[in-house]
PDB file of C-alpha atoms and ligand atoms in Angstrom:
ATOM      1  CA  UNK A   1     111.751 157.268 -29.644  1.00  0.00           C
ATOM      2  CA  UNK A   2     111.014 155.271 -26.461  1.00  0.00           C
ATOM      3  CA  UNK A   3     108.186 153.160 -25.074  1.00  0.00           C
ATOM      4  CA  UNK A   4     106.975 154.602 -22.358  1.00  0.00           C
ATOM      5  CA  UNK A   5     105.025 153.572 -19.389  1.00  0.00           C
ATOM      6  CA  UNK A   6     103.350 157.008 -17.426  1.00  0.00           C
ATOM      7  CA  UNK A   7     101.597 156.004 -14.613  1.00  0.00           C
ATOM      8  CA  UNK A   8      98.713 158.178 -13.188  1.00  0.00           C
ATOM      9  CA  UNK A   9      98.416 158.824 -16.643  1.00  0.00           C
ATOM     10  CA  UNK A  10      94.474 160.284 -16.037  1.00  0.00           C
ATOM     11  CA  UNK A  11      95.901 162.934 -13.371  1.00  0.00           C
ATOM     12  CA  UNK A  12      96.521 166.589 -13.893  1.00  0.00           C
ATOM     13  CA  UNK A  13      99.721 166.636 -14.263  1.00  0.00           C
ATOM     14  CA  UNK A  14      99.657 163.005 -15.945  1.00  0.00           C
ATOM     15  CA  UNK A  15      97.022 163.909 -18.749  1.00  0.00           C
ATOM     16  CA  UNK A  16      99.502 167.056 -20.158  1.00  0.00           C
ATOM     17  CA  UNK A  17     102.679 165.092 -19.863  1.00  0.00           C
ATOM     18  CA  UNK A  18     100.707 162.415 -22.152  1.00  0.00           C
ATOM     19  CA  UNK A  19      99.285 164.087 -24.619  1.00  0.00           C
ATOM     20  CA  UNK A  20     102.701 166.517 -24.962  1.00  0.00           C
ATOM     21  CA  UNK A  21     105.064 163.057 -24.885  1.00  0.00           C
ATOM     22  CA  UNK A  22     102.878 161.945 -27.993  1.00  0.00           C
ATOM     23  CA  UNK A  23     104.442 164.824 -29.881  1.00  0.00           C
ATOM     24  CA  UNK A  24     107.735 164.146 -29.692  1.00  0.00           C
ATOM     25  CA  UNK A  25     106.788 160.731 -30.935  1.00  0.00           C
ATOM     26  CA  UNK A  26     107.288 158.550 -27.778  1.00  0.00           C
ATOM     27  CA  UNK A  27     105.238 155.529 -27.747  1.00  0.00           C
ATOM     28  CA  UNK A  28     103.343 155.836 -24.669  1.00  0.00           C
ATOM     29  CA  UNK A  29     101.029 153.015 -22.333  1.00  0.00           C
ATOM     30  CA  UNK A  30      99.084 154.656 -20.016  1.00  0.00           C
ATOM     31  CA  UNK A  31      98.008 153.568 -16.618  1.00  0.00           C
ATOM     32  CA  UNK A  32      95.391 154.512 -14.338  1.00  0.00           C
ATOM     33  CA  UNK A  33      93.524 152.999 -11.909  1.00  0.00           C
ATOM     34  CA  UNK A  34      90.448 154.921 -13.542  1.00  0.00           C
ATOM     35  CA  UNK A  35      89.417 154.272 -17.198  1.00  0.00           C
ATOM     36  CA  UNK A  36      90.404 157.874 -18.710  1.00  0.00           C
ATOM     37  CA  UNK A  37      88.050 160.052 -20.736  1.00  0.00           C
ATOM     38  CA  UNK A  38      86.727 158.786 -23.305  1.00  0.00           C
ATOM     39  CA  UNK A  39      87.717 161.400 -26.125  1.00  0.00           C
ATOM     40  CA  UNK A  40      91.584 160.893 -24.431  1.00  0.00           C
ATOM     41  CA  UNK A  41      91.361 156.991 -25.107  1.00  0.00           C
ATOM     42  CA  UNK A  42      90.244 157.739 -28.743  1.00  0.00           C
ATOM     43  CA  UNK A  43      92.947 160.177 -29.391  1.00  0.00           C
ATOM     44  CA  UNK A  44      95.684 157.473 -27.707  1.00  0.00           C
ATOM     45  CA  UNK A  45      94.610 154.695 -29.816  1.00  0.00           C
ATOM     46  CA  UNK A  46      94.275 156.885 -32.927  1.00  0.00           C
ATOM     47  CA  UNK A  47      97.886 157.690 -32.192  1.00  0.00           C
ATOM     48  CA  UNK A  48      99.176 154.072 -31.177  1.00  0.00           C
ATOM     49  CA  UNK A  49      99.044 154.110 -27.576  1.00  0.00           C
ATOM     50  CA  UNK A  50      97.986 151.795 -25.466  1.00  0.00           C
ATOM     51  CA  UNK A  51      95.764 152.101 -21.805  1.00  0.00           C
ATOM     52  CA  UNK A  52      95.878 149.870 -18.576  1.00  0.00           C
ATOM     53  CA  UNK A  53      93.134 150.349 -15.917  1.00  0.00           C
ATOM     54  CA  UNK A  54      95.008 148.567 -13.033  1.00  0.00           C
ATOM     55  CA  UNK A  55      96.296 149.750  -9.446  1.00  0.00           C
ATOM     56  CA  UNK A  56      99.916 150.418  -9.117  1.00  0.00           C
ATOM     57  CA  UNK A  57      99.360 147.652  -6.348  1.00  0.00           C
ATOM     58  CA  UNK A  58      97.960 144.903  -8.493  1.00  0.00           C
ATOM     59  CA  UNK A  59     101.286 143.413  -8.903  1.00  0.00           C
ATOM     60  CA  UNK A  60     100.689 140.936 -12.143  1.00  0.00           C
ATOM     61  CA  UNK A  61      99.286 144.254 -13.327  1.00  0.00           C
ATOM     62  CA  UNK A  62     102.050 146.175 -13.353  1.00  0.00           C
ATOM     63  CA  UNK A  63     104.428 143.840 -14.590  1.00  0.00           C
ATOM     64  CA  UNK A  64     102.288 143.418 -17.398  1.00  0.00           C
ATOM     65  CA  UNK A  65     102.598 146.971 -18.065  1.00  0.00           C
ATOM     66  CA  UNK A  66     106.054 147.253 -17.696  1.00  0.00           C
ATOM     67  CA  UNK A  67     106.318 144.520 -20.206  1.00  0.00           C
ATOM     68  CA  UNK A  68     108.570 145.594 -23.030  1.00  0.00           C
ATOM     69  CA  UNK A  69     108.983 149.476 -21.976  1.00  0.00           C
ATOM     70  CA  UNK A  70     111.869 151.666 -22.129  1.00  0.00           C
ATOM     71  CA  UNK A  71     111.146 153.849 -19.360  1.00  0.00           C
ATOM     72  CA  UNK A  72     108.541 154.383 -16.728  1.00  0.00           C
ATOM     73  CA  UNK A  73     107.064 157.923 -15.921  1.00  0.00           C
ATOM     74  CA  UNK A  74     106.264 157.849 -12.375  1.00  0.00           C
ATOM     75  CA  UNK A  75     103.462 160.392 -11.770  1.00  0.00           C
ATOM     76  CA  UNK A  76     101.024 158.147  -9.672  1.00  0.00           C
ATOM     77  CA  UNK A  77     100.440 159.419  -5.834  1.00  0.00           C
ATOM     78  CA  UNK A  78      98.362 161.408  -4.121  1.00  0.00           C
ATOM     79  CA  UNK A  79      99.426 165.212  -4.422  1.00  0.00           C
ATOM     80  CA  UNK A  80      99.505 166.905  -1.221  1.00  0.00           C
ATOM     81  CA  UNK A  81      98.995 166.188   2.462  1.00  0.00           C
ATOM     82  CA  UNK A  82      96.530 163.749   3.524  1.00  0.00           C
ATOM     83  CA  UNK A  83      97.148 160.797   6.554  1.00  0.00           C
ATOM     84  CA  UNK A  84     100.025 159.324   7.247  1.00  0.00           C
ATOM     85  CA  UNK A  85      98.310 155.653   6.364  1.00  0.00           C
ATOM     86  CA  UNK A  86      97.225 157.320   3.007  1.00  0.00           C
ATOM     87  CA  UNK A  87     100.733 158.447   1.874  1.00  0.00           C
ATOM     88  CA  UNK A  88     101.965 155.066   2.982  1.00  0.00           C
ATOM     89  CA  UNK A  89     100.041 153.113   1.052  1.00  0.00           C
ATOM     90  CA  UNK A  90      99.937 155.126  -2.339  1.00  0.00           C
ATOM     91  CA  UNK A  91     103.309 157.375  -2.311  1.00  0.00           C
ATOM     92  CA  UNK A  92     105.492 155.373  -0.577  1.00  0.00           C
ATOM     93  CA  UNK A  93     104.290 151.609  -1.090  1.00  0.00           C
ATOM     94  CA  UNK A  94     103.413 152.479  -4.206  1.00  0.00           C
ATOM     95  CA  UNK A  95     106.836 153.911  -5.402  1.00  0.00           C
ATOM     96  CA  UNK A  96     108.141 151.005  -4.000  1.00  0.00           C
ATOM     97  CA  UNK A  97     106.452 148.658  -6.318  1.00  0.00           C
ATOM     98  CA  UNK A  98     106.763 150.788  -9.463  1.00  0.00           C
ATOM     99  CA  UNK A  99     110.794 150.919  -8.929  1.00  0.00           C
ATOM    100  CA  UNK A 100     110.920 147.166  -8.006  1.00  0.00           C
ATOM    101  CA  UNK A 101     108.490 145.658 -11.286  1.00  0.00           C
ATOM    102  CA  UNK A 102     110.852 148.413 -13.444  1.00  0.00           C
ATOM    103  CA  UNK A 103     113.727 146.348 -11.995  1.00  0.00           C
ATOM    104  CA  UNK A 104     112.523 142.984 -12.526  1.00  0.00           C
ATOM    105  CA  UNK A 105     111.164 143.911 -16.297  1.00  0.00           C
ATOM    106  CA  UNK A 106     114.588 145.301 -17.116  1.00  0.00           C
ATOM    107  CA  UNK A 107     113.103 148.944 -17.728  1.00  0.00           C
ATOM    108  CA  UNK A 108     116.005 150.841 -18.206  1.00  0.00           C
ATOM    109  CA  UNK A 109     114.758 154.478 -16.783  1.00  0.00           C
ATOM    110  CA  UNK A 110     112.553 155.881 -13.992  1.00  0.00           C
ATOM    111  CA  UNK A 111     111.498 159.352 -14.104  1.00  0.00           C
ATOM    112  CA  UNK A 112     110.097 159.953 -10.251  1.00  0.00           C
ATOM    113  CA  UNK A 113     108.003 162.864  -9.958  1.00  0.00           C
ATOM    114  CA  UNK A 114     109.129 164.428  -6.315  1.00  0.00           C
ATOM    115  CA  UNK A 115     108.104 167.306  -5.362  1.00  0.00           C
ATOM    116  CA  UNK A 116     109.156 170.940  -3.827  1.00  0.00           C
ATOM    117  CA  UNK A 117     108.450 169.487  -0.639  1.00  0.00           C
ATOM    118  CA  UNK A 118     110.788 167.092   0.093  1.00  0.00           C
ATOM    119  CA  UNK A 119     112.753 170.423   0.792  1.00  0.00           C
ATOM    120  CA  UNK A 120     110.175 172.756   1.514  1.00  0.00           C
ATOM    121  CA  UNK A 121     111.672 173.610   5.390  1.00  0.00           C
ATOM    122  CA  UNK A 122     114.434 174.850   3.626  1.00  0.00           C
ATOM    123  CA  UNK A 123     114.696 179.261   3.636  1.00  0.00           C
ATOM    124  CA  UNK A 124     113.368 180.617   0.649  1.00  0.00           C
ATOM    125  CA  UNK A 125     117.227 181.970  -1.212  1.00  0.00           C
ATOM    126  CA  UNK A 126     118.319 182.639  -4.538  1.00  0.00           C
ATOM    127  CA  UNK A 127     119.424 180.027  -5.712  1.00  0.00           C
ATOM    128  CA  UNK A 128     118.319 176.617  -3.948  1.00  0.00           C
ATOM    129  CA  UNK A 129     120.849 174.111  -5.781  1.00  0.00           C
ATOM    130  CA  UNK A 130     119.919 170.268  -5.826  1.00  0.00           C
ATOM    131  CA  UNK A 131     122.330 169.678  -3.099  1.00  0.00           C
ATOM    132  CA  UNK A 132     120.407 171.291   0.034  1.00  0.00           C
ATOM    133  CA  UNK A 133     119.327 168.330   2.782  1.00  0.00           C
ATOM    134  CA  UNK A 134     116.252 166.840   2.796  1.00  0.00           C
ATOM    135  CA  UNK A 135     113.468 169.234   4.577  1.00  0.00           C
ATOM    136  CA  UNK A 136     110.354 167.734   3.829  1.00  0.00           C
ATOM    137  CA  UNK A 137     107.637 169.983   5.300  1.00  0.00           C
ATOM    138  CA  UNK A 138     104.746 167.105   5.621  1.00  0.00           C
ATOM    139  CA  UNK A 139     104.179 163.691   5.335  1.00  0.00           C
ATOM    140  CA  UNK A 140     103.652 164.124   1.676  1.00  0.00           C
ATOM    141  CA  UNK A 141     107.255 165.864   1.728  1.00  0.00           C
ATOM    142  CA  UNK A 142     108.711 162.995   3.405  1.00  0.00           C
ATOM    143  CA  UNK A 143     106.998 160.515   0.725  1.00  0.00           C
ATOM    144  CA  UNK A 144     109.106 162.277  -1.536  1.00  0.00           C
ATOM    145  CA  UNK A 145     112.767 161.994   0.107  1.00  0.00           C
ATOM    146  CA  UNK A 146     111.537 158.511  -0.029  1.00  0.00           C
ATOM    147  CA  UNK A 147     110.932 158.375  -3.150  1.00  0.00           C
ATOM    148  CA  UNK A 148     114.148 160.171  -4.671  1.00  0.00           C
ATOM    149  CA  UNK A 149     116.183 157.863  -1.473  1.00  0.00           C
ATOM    150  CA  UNK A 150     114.728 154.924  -3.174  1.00  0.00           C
ATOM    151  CA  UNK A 151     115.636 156.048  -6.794  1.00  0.00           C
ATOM    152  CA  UNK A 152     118.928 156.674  -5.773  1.00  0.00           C
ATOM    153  CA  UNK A 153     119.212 153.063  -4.473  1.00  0.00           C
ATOM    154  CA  UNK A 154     117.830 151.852  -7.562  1.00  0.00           C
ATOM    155  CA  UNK A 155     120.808 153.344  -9.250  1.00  0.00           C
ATOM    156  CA  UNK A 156     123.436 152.509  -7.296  1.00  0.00           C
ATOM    157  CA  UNK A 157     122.521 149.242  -6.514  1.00  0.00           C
ATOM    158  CA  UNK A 158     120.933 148.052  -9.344  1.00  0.00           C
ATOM    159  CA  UNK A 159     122.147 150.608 -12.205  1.00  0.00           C
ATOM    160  CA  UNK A 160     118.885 151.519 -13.430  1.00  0.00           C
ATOM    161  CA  UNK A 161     118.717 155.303 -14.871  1.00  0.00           C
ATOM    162  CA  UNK A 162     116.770 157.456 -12.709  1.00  0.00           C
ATOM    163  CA  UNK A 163     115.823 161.228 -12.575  1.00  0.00           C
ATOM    164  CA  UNK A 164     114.486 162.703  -9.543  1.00  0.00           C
ATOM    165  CA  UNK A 165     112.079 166.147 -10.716  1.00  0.00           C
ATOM    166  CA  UNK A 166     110.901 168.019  -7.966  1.00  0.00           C
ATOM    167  CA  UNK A 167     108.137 169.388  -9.172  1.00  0.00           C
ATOM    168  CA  UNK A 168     106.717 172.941  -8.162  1.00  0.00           C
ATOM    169  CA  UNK A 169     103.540 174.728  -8.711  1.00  0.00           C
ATOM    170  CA  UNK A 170     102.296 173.003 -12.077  1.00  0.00           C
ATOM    171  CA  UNK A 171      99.499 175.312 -13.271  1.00  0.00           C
ATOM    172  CA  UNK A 172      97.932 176.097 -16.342  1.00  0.00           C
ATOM    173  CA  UNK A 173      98.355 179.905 -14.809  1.00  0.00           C
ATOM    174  CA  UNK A 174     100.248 181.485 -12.399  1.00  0.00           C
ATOM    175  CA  UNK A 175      97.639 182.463  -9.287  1.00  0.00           C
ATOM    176  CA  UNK A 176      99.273 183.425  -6.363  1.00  0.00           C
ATOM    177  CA  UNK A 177     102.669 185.655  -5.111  1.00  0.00           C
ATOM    178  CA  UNK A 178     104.144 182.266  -4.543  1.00  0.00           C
ATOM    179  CA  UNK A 179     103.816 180.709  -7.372  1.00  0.00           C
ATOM    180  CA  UNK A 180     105.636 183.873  -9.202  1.00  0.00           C
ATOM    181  CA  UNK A 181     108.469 181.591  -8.361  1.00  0.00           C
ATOM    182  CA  UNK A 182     107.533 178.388  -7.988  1.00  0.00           C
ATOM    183  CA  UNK A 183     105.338 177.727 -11.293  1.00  0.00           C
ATOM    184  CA  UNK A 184     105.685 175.037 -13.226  1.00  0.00           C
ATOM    185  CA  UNK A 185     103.890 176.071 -17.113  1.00  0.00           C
ATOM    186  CA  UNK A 186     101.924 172.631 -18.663  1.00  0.00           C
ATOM    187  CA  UNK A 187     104.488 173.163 -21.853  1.00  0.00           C
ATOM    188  CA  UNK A 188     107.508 173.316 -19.445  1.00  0.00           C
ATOM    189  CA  UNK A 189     106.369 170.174 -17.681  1.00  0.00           C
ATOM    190  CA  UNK A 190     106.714 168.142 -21.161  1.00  0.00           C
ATOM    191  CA  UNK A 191     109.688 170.069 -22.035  1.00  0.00           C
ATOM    192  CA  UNK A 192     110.852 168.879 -18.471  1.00  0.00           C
ATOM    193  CA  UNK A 193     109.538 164.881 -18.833  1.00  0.00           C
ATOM    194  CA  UNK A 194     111.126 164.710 -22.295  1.00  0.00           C
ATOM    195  CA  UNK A 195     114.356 165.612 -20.796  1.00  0.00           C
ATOM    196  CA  UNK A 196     114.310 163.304 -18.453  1.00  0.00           C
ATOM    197  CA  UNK A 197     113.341 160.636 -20.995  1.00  0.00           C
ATOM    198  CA  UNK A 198     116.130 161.741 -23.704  1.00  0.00           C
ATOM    199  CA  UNK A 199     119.009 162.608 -21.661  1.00  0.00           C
ATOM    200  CA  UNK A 200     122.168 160.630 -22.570  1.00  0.00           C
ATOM    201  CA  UNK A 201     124.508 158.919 -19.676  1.00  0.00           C
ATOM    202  CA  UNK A 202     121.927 159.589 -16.984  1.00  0.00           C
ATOM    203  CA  UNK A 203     122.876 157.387 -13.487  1.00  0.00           C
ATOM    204  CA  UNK A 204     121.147 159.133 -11.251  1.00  0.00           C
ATOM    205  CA  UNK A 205     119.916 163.210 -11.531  1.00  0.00           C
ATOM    206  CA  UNK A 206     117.736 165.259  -9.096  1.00  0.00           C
ATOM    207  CA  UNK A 207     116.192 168.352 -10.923  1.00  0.00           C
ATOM    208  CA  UNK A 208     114.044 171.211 -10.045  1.00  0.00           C
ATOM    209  CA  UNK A 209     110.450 171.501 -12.013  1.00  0.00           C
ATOM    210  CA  UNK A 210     109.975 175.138 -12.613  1.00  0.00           C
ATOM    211  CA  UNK A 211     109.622 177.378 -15.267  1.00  0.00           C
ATOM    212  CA  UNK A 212     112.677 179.957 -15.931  1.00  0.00           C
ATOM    213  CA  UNK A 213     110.585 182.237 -13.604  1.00  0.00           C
ATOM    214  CA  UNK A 214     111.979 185.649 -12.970  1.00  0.00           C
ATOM    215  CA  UNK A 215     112.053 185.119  -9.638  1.00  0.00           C
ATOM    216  CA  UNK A 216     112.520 181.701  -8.735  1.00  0.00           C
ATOM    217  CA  UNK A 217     114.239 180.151  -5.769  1.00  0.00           C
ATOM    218  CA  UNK A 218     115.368 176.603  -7.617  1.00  0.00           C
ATOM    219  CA  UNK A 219     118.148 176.614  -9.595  1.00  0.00           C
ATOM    220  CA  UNK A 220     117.743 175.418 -13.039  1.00  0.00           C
ATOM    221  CA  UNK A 221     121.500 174.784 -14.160  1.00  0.00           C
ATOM    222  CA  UNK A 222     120.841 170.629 -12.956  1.00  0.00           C
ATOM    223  CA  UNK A 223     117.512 170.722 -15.389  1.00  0.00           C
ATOM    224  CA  UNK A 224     120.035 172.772 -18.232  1.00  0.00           C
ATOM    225  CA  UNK A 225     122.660 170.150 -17.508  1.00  0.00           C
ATOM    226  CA  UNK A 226     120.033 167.226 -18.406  1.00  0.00           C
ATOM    227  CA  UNK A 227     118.491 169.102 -21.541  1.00  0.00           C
ATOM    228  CA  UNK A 228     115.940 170.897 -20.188  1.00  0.00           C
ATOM    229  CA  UNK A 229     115.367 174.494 -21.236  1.00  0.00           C
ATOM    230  CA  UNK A 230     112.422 175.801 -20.181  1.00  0.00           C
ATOM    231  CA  UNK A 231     110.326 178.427 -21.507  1.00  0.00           C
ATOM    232  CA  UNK A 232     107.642 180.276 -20.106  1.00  0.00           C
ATOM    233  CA  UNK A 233     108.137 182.850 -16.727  1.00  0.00           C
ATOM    234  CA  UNK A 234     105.485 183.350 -14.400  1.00  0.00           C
ATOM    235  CA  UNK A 235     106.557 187.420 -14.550  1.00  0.00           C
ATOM    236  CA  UNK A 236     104.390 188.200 -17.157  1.00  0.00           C
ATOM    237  CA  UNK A 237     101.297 187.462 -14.912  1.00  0.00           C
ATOM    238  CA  UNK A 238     103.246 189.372 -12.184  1.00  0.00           C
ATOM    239  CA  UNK A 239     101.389 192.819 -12.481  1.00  0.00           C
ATOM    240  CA  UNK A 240      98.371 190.872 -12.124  1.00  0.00           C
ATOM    241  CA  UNK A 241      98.473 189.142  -9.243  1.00  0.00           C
ATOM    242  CA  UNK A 242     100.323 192.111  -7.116  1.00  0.00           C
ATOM    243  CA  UNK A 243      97.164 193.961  -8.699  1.00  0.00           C
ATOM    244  CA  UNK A 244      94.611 191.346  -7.194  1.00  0.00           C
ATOM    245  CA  UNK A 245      95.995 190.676  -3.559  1.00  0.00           C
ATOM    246  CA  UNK A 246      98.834 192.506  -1.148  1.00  0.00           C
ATOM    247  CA  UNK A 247     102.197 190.706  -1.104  1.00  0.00           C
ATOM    248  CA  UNK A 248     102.936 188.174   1.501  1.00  0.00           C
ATOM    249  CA  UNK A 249     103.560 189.359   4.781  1.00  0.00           C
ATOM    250  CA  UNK A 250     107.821 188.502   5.597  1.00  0.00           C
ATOM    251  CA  UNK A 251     106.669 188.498   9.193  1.00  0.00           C
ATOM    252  CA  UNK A 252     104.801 185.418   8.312  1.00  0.00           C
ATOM    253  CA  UNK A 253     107.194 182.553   8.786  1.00  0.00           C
ATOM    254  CA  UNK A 254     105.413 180.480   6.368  1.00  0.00           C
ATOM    255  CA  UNK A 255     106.692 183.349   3.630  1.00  0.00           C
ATOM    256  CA  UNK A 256     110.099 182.720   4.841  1.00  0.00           C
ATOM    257  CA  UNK A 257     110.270 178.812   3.717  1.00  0.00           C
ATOM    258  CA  UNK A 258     110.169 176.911   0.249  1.00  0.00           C
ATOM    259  CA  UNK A 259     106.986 175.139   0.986  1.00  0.00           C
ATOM    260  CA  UNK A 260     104.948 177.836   1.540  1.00  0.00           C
ATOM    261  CA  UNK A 261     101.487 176.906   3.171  1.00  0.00           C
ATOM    262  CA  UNK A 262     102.690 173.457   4.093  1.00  0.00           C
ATOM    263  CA  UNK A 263     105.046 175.212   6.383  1.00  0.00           C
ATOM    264  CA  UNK A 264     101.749 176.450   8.121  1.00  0.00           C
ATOM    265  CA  UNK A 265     100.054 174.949  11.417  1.00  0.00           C
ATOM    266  CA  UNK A 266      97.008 174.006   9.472  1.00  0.00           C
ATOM    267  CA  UNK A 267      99.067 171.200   7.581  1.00  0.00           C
ATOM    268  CA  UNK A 268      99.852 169.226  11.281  1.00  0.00           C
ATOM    269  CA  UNK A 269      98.873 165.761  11.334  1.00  0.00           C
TER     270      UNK A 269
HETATM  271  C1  15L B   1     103.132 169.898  -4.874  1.00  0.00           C
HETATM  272  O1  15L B   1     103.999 169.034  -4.824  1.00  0.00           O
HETATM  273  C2  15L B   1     101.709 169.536  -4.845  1.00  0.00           C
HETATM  274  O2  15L B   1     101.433 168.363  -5.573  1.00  0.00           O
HETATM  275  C3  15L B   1     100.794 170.632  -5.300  1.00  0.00           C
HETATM  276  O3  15L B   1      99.534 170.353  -4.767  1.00  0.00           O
HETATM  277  C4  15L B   1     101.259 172.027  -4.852  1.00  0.00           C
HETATM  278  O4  15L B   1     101.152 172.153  -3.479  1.00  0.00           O
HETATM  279  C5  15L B   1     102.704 172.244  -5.254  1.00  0.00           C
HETATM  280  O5  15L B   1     103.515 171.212  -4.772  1.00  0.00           O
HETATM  281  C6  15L B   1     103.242 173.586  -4.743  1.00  0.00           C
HETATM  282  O6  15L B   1     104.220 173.592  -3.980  1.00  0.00           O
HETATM  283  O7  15L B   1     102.684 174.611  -5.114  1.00  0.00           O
END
């Protein structure tokens, strides 16, 4: 067991990891610069946990509730293209400060939620490994080779334990051809977190967030290496999504890159 500090705990992808870390019996503080639902605070407290409502920028904040923690969960950031000024402020500045307080409270692991984008210019192959360039594909993208840049810093420099997870599609469902391979199941993304949080001798890892789709692009061995084995495979909603829409056109560059739609002209600045 580990006390653990999730930031953008009241997100979507922040409100599954939660509630899923609880069960393997971490002791978790959330924070969120929104008070989270009601019926989630109950269940928290009834469990243990504890809840911050404080900006990742408000500095005494966050040191406060980095106070006594294992490990910090980085999920905080805004989730997909939006200004340049906007990604600065809350993905990059704001990673910035969550690595830095860790650092200075003596937390001993970061888990960084990256994304698919930080390589999404790279072609669409089987198997991606963790050792491509970066590619980012937008701003957001590059917020995230910042992010896992700054991690690996952290390490080197500083020796603090850090695991990179770039994330994919996390869905409750498959929708979409794409996400065929790039889904990322809500069960596999705890499976995924509580690797990152359990792993023994971690310095410094970079690991794909998908499920063991079928058909995925990522290569999972770096996540098997660290302990995590996911589950679920976005085939068995295959039949119904080639039912519902014809597949993607390979003419279509966009169809011929990792990221997909951020690839696509209407994701310029
Ligand atoms: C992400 O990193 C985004 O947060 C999400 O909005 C999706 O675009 C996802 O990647 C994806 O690639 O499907």
């Amino acid at each position: 067991m580990s006390h653990v500090l999730v930031t953008g705990a009241g997100g979507s992808i922040g409100t599954v990891v939660a509630r899923g870390l609880l069960t393997y019996g971490h002791r978790l503080r959330l924070l969120d610069r929104v008070p989270l639902p009601a019926t989630e605070i109950a269940e928290a407290q009834e469990a243990g946990h504890e809840m911050v409502t404080a900006e990742i920028a408000d500095e005494a904040a966050l040191r406060g509730a980095l106070d006594g923690m294992d490990a910090v969960v980085h999920l905080a950031a805004i989730r997909t293209e939006a200004r340049f000024t906007d990604i600065l402020r809350e993905n990059i500045d704001g990673t910035y400060r969550v690595f830095e307080a860790a650092r200075q409270a003596g937390v001993r692991r970061v888990i960084y939620a990256s994304s698919n984008h930080a390589v999404g210019f790279t072609a669409r192959a089987p198997l991606v490994g963790i050792d491509v360039p970066p590619r980012p594909d937008t701003y957001y993208g590059v917020s995230k080779v910042f992010g896992e840049a700054l991690g690996r810093l952290y390490a080197d420099r500083y020796g603090l334990e850090v695991v990179s997870l770039r994330i994919g599609s996390f869905l409750w469902r498959p929708t979409a051809f794409r996400h065929l391979s790039t889904w990322l199941s809500h069960p596999d993304a705890v499976r995924l977190v509580h690797a990152g949080l359990s792993a023994p001798d971690v310095t410094y890892s970079v690991v794909y967030g998908i499920s063991a789709n079928t058909r995925r692009w990522w290569d999972l061995e770096p996540g098997r290496a660290l302990g995590y084995h996911p589950i679920d495979d976005a085939e068995v909603y295959a039949a119904g999504i080639l039912a519902g829409a014809a597949e993607p056109d390979p003419a279509d560059y966009k169809n011929s890159y990792l990221g997909g739609d951020f690839i696509g002209p209407e994701y310029d600045a």
